PDB file of C-alpha atoms in Angstrom:
ATOM      1  CA  GLU A  20     104.801 113.621 101.578  1.00 64.00           C
ATOM      2  CA  ALA A  21     106.518 113.101  98.250  1.00 81.00           C
ATOM      3  CA  GLY A  22     104.433 111.157  95.779  1.00 95.00           C
ATOM      4  CA  VAL A  23     105.359 108.270  93.523  1.00 97.00           C
ATOM      5  CA  THR A  24     107.980 109.409  91.044  1.00 97.00           C
ATOM      6  CA  GLN A  25     108.816 107.813  87.752  1.00 98.00           C
ATOM      7  CA  PHE A  26     111.770 108.329  85.465  1.00 98.00           C
ATOM      8  CA  PRO A  27     112.021 109.101  82.645  1.00 98.00           C
ATOM      9  CA  SER A  28     108.752 110.812  81.834  1.00 97.00           C
ATOM     10  CA  HIS A  29     109.255 110.057  78.157  1.00 98.00           C
ATOM     11  CA  SER A  30     111.447 107.605  76.277  1.00 98.00           C
ATOM     12  CA  VAL A  31     111.799 107.076  72.560  1.00 98.00           C
ATOM     13  CA  ILE A  32     113.788 104.053  71.456  1.00 98.00           C
ATOM     14  CA  GLU A  33     114.180 101.941  68.378  1.00 98.00           C
ATOM     15  CA  LYS A  34     112.840  98.447  68.044  1.00 97.00           C
ATOM     16  CA  GLY A  35     115.340  95.978  69.462  1.00 97.00           C
ATOM     17  CA  GLN A  36     116.851  98.385  71.958  1.00 98.00           C
ATOM     18  CA  THR A  37     116.653  98.140  75.713  1.00 98.00           C
ATOM     19  CA  VAL A  38     114.906 100.559  78.029  1.00 98.00           C
ATOM     20  CA  THR A  39     114.799 100.676  81.812  1.00 98.00           C
ATOM     21  CA  LEU A  40     112.043 102.487  83.634  1.00 98.00           C
ATOM     22  CA  ARG A  41     112.414 103.486  87.245  1.00 98.00           C
ATOM     23  CA  CYS A  42     109.861 103.992  89.968  1.00 98.00           C
ATOM     24  CA  ASP A  43     110.356 105.461  93.420  1.00 97.00           C
ATOM     25  CA  PRO A  44     107.360 104.669  95.605  1.00 97.00           C
ATOM     26  CA  ILE A  45     106.164 106.694  98.544  1.00 96.00           C
ATOM     27  CA  SER A  46     108.522 106.158 101.451  1.00 94.00           C
ATOM     28  CA  GLY A  47     107.327 103.360 103.698  1.00 93.00           C
ATOM     29  CA  HIS A  48     105.053 101.777 101.117  1.00 95.00           C
ATOM     30  CA  ASP A  49     105.909  98.099 100.950  1.00 94.00           C
ATOM     31  CA  ASN A  50     103.530  97.412  98.078  1.00 95.00           C
ATOM     32  CA  LEU A  51     104.595  98.486  94.617  1.00 97.00           C
ATOM     33  CA  TYR A  52     102.676  97.864  91.403  1.00 96.00           C
ATOM     34  CA  TRP A  53     103.357  98.290  87.723  1.00 97.00           C
ATOM     35  CA  TYR A  54     100.512  98.969  85.299  1.00 97.00           C
ATOM     36  CA  ARG A  55     100.525  99.981  81.663  1.00 96.00           C
ATOM     37  CA  ARG A  56      98.228 101.352  78.992  1.00 95.00           C
ATOM     38  CA  VAL A  57      99.142 100.415  75.442  1.00 93.00           C
ATOM     39  CA  MET A  58      97.708 101.688  72.163  1.00 81.00           C
ATOM     40  CA  GLY A  59      94.910 103.670  73.834  1.00 77.00           C
ATOM     41  CA  LYS A  60      93.518 100.575  75.506  1.00 89.00           C
ATOM     42  CA  GLU A  61      92.613 100.113  79.139  1.00 92.00           C
ATOM     43  CA  ILE A  62      95.097 100.293  81.975  1.00 94.00           C
ATOM     44  CA  LYS A  63      96.342  96.780  82.709  1.00 94.00           C
ATOM     45  CA  PHE A  64      98.035  95.341  85.777  1.00 94.00           C
ATOM     46  CA  LEU A  65     101.547  93.981  85.204  1.00 96.00           C
ATOM     47  CA  LEU A  66     102.949  92.930  88.567  1.00 95.00           C
ATOM     48  CA  HIS A  67     103.033  93.513  92.289  1.00 95.00           C
ATOM     49  CA  PHE A  68     105.926  93.619  94.726  1.00 96.00           C
ATOM     50  CA  VAL A  69     105.719  93.288  98.454  1.00 95.00           C
ATOM     51  CA  LYS A  70     109.011  94.745  99.589  1.00 95.00           C
ATOM     52  CA  GLU A  71     111.577  93.048  97.367  1.00 95.00           C
ATOM     53  CA  SER A  72     109.482  89.966  96.581  1.00 95.00           C
ATOM     54  CA  LYS A  73     107.273  89.508  93.551  1.00 95.00           C
ATOM     55  CA  GLN A  74     103.823  88.780  94.904  1.00 93.00           C
ATOM     56  CA  ASP A  75     102.053  88.506  91.579  1.00 93.00           C
ATOM     57  CA  GLU A  76     103.513  88.840  88.102  1.00 94.00           C
ATOM     58  CA  SER A  77     100.567  87.358  86.236  1.00 93.00           C
ATOM     59  CA  GLY A  78     100.165  90.465  84.103  1.00 94.00           C
ATOM     60  CA  MET A  79     103.669  90.503  82.654  1.00 95.00           C
ATOM     61  CA  PRO A  80     103.224  90.072  78.902  1.00 92.00           C
ATOM     62  CA  ASN A  81     106.315  87.990  78.131  1.00 92.00           C
ATOM     63  CA  ASN A  82     109.908  87.322  79.121  1.00 94.00           C
ATOM     64  CA  ARG A  83     111.158  90.479  77.452  1.00 97.00           C
ATOM     65  CA  PHE A  84     109.964  92.303  80.546  1.00 97.00           C
ATOM     66  CA  LEU A  85     111.971  92.111  83.763  1.00 97.00           C
ATOM     67  CA  ALA A  86     111.021  93.889  86.954  1.00 97.00           C
ATOM     68  CA  GLU A  87     113.224  94.197  89.995  1.00 97.00           C
ATOM     69  CA  ARG A  88     112.997  95.819  93.377  1.00 97.00           C
ATOM     70  CA  THR A  89     116.317  95.228  95.074  1.00 86.00           C
ATOM     71  CA  GLY A  90     116.297  96.257  98.714  1.00 89.00           C
ATOM     72  CA  GLY A  91     112.577  96.809  98.649  1.00 87.00           C
ATOM     73  CA  THR A  92     112.807 100.486  97.790  1.00 93.00           C
ATOM     74  CA  TYR A  93     112.749 101.681  94.188  1.00 97.00           C
ATOM     75  CA  SER A  94     111.832  99.398  91.326  1.00 98.00           C
ATOM     76  CA  THR A  95     112.954  99.081  87.741  1.00 98.00           C
ATOM     77  CA  LEU A  96     111.152  97.644  84.755  1.00 98.00           C
ATOM     78  CA  LYS A  97     113.396  96.645  81.883  1.00 98.00           C
ATOM     79  CA  VAL A  98     112.181  95.884  78.400  1.00 98.00           C
ATOM     80  CA  GLN A  99     114.709  93.975  76.328  1.00 97.00           C
ATOM     81  CA  PRO A 100     114.464  93.890  73.373  1.00 97.00           C
ATOM     82  CA  ALA A 101     111.690  96.408  72.882  1.00 97.00           C
ATOM     83  CA  GLU A 102     109.040  95.775  70.252  1.00 97.00           C
ATOM     84  CA  LEU A 103     106.639  98.184  68.581  1.00 96.00           C
ATOM     85  CA  GLU A 104     103.675  96.850  70.566  1.00 96.00           C
ATOM     86  CA  ASP A 105     105.388  97.807  73.818  1.00 97.00           C
ATOM     87  CA  SER A 106     104.652 101.473  73.140  1.00 97.00           C
ATOM     88  CA  GLY A 107     102.376 102.987  75.736  1.00 97.00           C
ATOM     89  CA  VAL A 108     102.335 104.556  79.155  1.00 97.00           C
ATOM     90  CA  TYR A 109     103.798 102.617  82.059  1.00 98.00           C
ATOM     91  CA  PHE A 110     102.447 103.534  85.475  1.00 98.00           C
ATOM     92  CA  CYS A 111     103.895 102.695  88.820  1.00 98.00           C
ATOM     93  CA  ALA A 112     101.797 102.778  91.977  1.00 97.00           C
ATOM     94  CA  SER A 113     102.380 102.105  95.630  1.00 96.00           C
ATOM     95  CA  SER A 114     100.203 101.417  98.639  1.00 95.00           C
ATOM     96  CA  GLN A 115     100.843 101.220 102.330  1.00 91.00           C
ATOM     97  CA  ALA A 116      99.149  97.890 102.934  1.00 90.00           C
ATOM     98  CA  PHE A 117      98.266  94.841 100.906  1.00 87.00           C
ATOM     99  CA  ARG A 118      94.509  95.058 101.322  1.00 88.00           C
ATOM    100  CA  VAL A 119      92.246  97.195  99.170  1.00 88.00           C
ATOM    101  CA  HIS A 120      90.293  98.736 102.036  1.00 88.00           C
ATOM    102  CA  ASN A 121      91.808 101.969 103.328  1.00 86.00           C
ATOM    103  CA  SER A 122      94.962 101.396 101.320  1.00 90.00           C
ATOM    104  CA  PRO A 123      94.367 102.986  97.950  1.00 92.00           C
ATOM    105  CA  LEU A 124      96.919 103.087  95.197  1.00 94.00           C
ATOM    106  CA  HIS A 125      99.074 106.172  94.734  1.00 96.00           C
ATOM    107  CA  PHE A 126     100.095 106.440  91.111  1.00 97.00           C
ATOM    108  CA  GLY A 127     103.031 108.159  89.498  1.00 97.00           C
ATOM    109  CA  ASN A 128     102.530 110.191  86.340  1.00 97.00           C
ATOM    110  CA  GLY A 129     103.835 107.404  84.183  1.00 97.00           C
ATOM    111  CA  THR A 130     106.567 106.913  81.627  1.00 98.00           C
ATOM    112  CA  ARG A 131     105.476 107.330  78.030  1.00 97.00           C
ATOM    113  CA  LEU A 132     107.426 104.792  75.983  1.00 97.00           C
ATOM    114  CA  THR A 133     107.559 105.054  72.217  1.00 97.00           C
ATOM    115  CA  VAL A 134     109.200 102.277  70.245  1.00 97.00           C
ATOM    116  CA  THR A 135     109.918 103.163  66.613  1.00 97.00           C
TER     117      THR A 135
ATOM    118  CA  LEU B   4      87.526  89.837  89.319  1.00 54.00           C
ATOM    119  CA  ALA B   5      84.267  91.710  89.258  1.00 60.00           C
ATOM    120  CA  LYS B   6      83.739  93.564  85.995  1.00 85.00           C
ATOM    121  CA  THR B   7      82.396  97.103  85.935  1.00 93.00           C
ATOM    122  CA  THR B   8      80.337  98.991  83.375  1.00 94.00           C
ATOM    123  CA  GLN B   9      80.217 102.773  83.169  1.00 96.00           C
ATOM    124  CA  PRO B  10      78.997 105.305  80.616  1.00 97.00           C
ATOM    125  CA  ILE B  11      81.732 106.150  78.148  1.00 96.00           C
ATOM    126  CA  SER B  12      81.253 109.880  78.450  1.00 97.00           C
ATOM    127  CA  MET B  13      79.192 112.577  80.139  1.00 98.00           C
ATOM    128  CA  ASP B  14      78.840 116.315  79.679  1.00 97.00           C
ATOM    129  CA  SER B  15      77.998 118.812  82.374  1.00 98.00           C
ATOM    130  CA  TYR B  16      78.179 122.522  83.102  1.00 97.00           C
ATOM    131  CA  GLU B  17      80.002 124.384  85.813  1.00 97.00           C
ATOM    132  CA  GLY B  18      78.151 124.462  89.102  1.00 97.00           C
ATOM    133  CA  GLN B  19      76.031 121.405  88.395  1.00 97.00           C
ATOM    134  CA  GLU B  20      76.013 118.173  90.360  1.00 97.00           C
ATOM    135  CA  VAL B  21      77.290 115.209  88.390  1.00 98.00           C
ATOM    136  CA  ASN B  22      76.338 111.622  89.107  1.00 98.00           C
ATOM    137  CA  ILE B  23      78.233 108.786  87.446  1.00 98.00           C
ATOM    138  CA  THR B  24      76.777 105.332  87.896  1.00 97.00           C
ATOM    139  CA  CYS B  25      78.768 102.128  87.689  1.00 96.00           C
ATOM    140  CA  SER B  26      77.352  98.628  87.386  1.00 96.00           C
ATOM    141  CA  HIS B  27      79.094  95.673  89.011  1.00 94.00           C
ATOM    142  CA  ASN B  28      76.558  92.875  88.944  1.00 93.00           C
ATOM    143  CA  ASN B  29      78.930  90.108  90.048  1.00 91.00           C
ATOM    144  CA  ILE B  30      80.465  91.910  92.986  1.00 92.00           C
ATOM    145  CA  ALA B  31      81.647  89.539  95.715  1.00 91.00           C
ATOM    146  CA  THR B  32      81.334  89.735  99.475  1.00 93.00           C
ATOM    147  CA  ASN B  33      84.941  90.805 100.008  1.00 91.00           C
ATOM    148  CA  ASP B  34      84.942  93.407  97.248  1.00 93.00           C
ATOM    149  CA  TYR B  35      85.319  97.126  97.874  1.00 94.00           C
ATOM    150  CA  ILE B  36      84.319  99.793  95.370  1.00 95.00           C
ATOM    151  CA  THR B  37      86.916 102.433  94.621  1.00 95.00           C
ATOM    152  CA  TRP B  38      86.790 105.424  92.309  1.00 97.00           C
ATOM    153  CA  TYR B  39      89.810 107.036  90.707  1.00 97.00           C
ATOM    154  CA  GLN B  40      90.156 110.250  88.683  1.00 98.00           C
ATOM    155  CA  GLN B  41      92.665 110.720  85.905  1.00 97.00           C
ATOM    156  CA  PHE B  42      93.763 113.914  84.184  1.00 96.00           C
ATOM    157  CA  PRO B  43      95.674 113.857  80.897  1.00 92.00           C
ATOM    158  CA  SER B  44      99.354 113.015  81.281  1.00 91.00           C
ATOM    159  CA  GLN B  45      98.884 112.043  84.920  1.00 96.00           C
ATOM    160  CA  GLY B  46      98.365 108.812  86.780  1.00 96.00           C
ATOM    161  CA  PRO B  47      94.993 107.919  88.286  1.00 97.00           C
ATOM    162  CA  ARG B  48      94.239 109.586  91.607  1.00 97.00           C
ATOM    163  CA  PHE B  49      92.151 108.072  94.385  1.00 96.00           C
ATOM    164  CA  ILE B  50      88.830 109.835  95.010  1.00 97.00           C
ATOM    165  CA  ILE B  51      86.685 107.726  97.292  1.00 97.00           C
ATOM    166  CA  GLN B  52      86.047 104.189  98.422  1.00 96.00           C
ATOM    167  CA  GLY B  53      83.115 102.364  99.940  1.00 96.00           C
ATOM    168  CA  TYR B  54      81.602  99.015 100.807  1.00 96.00           C
ATOM    169  CA  LYS B  55      77.944  99.795 101.357  1.00 94.00           C
ATOM    170  CA  THR B  56      75.475 102.660 101.973  1.00 92.00           C
ATOM    171  CA  LYS B  57      76.932 106.146 101.652  1.00 96.00           C
ATOM    172  CA  VAL B  58      80.419 107.527 101.986  1.00 97.00           C
ATOM    173  CA  THR B  59      81.273 111.219 101.798  1.00 97.00           C
ATOM    174  CA  ASN B  60      84.566 113.054 101.808  1.00 96.00           C
ATOM    175  CA  GLU B  61      85.683 116.558 100.919  1.00 95.00           C
ATOM    176  CA  VAL B  62      85.665 115.753  97.214  1.00 94.00           C
ATOM    177  CA  ALA B  63      82.721 113.482  96.488  1.00 97.00           C
ATOM    178  CA  SER B  64      80.008 111.181  97.756  1.00 98.00           C
ATOM    179  CA  LEU B  65      79.576 107.533  96.939  1.00 98.00           C
ATOM    180  CA  PHE B  66      76.174 105.894  97.071  1.00 98.00           C
ATOM    181  CA  ILE B  67      75.938 102.115  97.207  1.00 98.00           C
ATOM    182  CA  PRO B  68      72.539 100.383  97.339  1.00 97.00           C
ATOM    183  CA  ALA B  69      71.893  97.411  99.565  1.00 96.00           C
ATOM    184  CA  ASP B  70      72.483  94.814  96.838  1.00 96.00           C
ATOM    185  CA  ARG B  71      75.837  96.485  95.965  1.00 96.00           C
ATOM    186  CA  LYS B  72      75.363  95.689  92.292  1.00 96.00           C
ATOM    187  CA  SER B  73      75.917  99.307  91.372  1.00 96.00           C
ATOM    188  CA  SER B  74      77.393 102.480  92.803  1.00 97.00           C
ATOM    189  CA  THR B  75      77.057 106.166  92.043  1.00 98.00           C
ATOM    190  CA  LEU B  76      79.810 108.724  92.336  1.00 98.00           C
ATOM    191  CA  SER B  77      78.401 112.164  93.032  1.00 98.00           C
ATOM    192  CA  LEU B  78      80.459 115.301  92.383  1.00 98.00           C
ATOM    193  CA  PRO B  79      78.825 118.415  93.838  1.00 95.00           C
ATOM    194  CA  ARG B  80      79.038 121.683  91.917  1.00 94.00           C
ATOM    195  CA  VAL B  81      81.618 120.674  89.339  1.00 97.00           C
ATOM    196  CA  SER B  82      84.125 123.116  87.909  1.00 97.00           C
ATOM    197  CA  LEU B  83      86.117 123.092  84.687  1.00 97.00           C
ATOM    198  CA  SER B  84      88.990 121.453  86.546  1.00 96.00           C
ATOM    199  CA  ASP B  85      86.839 118.385  87.186  1.00 97.00           C
ATOM    200  CA  THR B  86      87.092 117.492  83.509  1.00 98.00           C
ATOM    201  CA  ALA B  87      88.784 114.102  83.630  1.00 98.00           C
ATOM    202  CA  VAL B  88      88.273 110.371  83.241  1.00 97.00           C
ATOM    203  CA  TYR B  89      86.634 108.657  86.200  1.00 98.00           C
ATOM    204  CA  TYR B  90      87.217 104.978  86.853  1.00 97.00           C
ATOM    205  CA  CYS B  91      85.081 102.686  88.967  1.00 96.00           C
ATOM    206  CA  LEU B  92      86.956  99.643  90.232  1.00 94.00           C
ATOM    207  CA  VAL B  93      85.936  96.683  92.305  1.00 93.00           C
ATOM    208  CA  GLY B  94      88.655  94.884  94.218  1.00 89.00           C
ATOM    209  CA  ASP B  95      88.853  91.915  96.551  1.00 88.00           C
ATOM    210  CA  ASN B  96      90.044  93.221  99.896  1.00 85.00           C
ATOM    211  CA  ASN B  97      92.016  90.013 100.412  1.00 84.00           C
ATOM    212  CA  ALA B  98      93.656  90.012  97.004  1.00 83.00           C
ATOM    213  CA  GLY B  99      95.531  93.288  97.026  1.00 81.00           C
ATOM    214  CA  ASN B 100      95.432  96.166  94.600  1.00 84.00           C
ATOM    215  CA  MET B 101      95.827  94.152  91.416  1.00 84.00           C
ATOM    216  CA  LEU B 102      92.913  96.122  90.047  1.00 86.00           C
ATOM    217  CA  THR B 103      91.161  95.809  86.710  1.00 85.00           C
ATOM    218  CA  PHE B 104      90.564  99.132  85.051  1.00 90.00           C
ATOM    219  CA  GLY B 105      87.713  99.478  82.619  1.00 89.00           C
ATOM    220  CA  GLY B 106      87.309 102.214  80.060  1.00 90.00           C
ATOM    221  CA  GLY B 107      86.193 104.784  82.595  1.00 95.00           C
ATOM    222  CA  THR B 108      83.816 107.708  82.082  1.00 98.00           C
ATOM    223  CA  ARG B 109      85.134 110.780  80.346  1.00 97.00           C
ATOM    224  CA  LEU B 110      83.525 113.787  82.026  1.00 98.00           C
ATOM    225  CA  MET B 111      83.560 117.079  80.167  1.00 98.00           C
ATOM    226  CA  VAL B 112      82.611 120.143  82.201  1.00 98.00           C
ATOM    227  CA  LYS B 113      81.647 123.123  80.091  1.00 97.00           C
ATOM    228  CA  PRO B 114      81.524 126.784  81.105  1.00 95.00           C
TER     229      PRO B 114
END
């Protein structure tokens, strides 16, 4: 099966610009997650979709970040306007079921965002 | 969320067995222990998961003592390609995969 794909793999933008990251989960996976690692720190949870609904967005850093999953398929994460501290790697993951047991996360290879 | 503690780094040689221990003293009844592996420029990849005792798959074994306050990931006969960061995570089965990653253990396999 095709894995989780993310686009673009790299993005370099200037402070104040807008960037949209895309994630295509594994087909049939209702659960989609966004994580990120900034400035060499630990990977942090951002939010969780179940189909098109936001189940948990407690990890979203501020209102400059907007995640959508229209139709419950692919998801986008928009950063507007981008700030220097947003630089990092943004990972998307999907899982078949909501529970942890027997439903591990499948991660994409991430989008490396650099804000200059 | 249960917090985990792992060694920051470990070195090994090809062909050796590697054991990475993770502490999770405040693990809860509904928590499962999951290990992920991450190579540079890639996302984390699921290795193994367990609740108690021993779990084995084609890649690794996971040993969990009765009190579940720690777990040990065992990699048999490592190769150079096993050089990676290994993360131990503890997640509430009823709360979904909103997992908390720690710093992980950076394993370096030498020839």
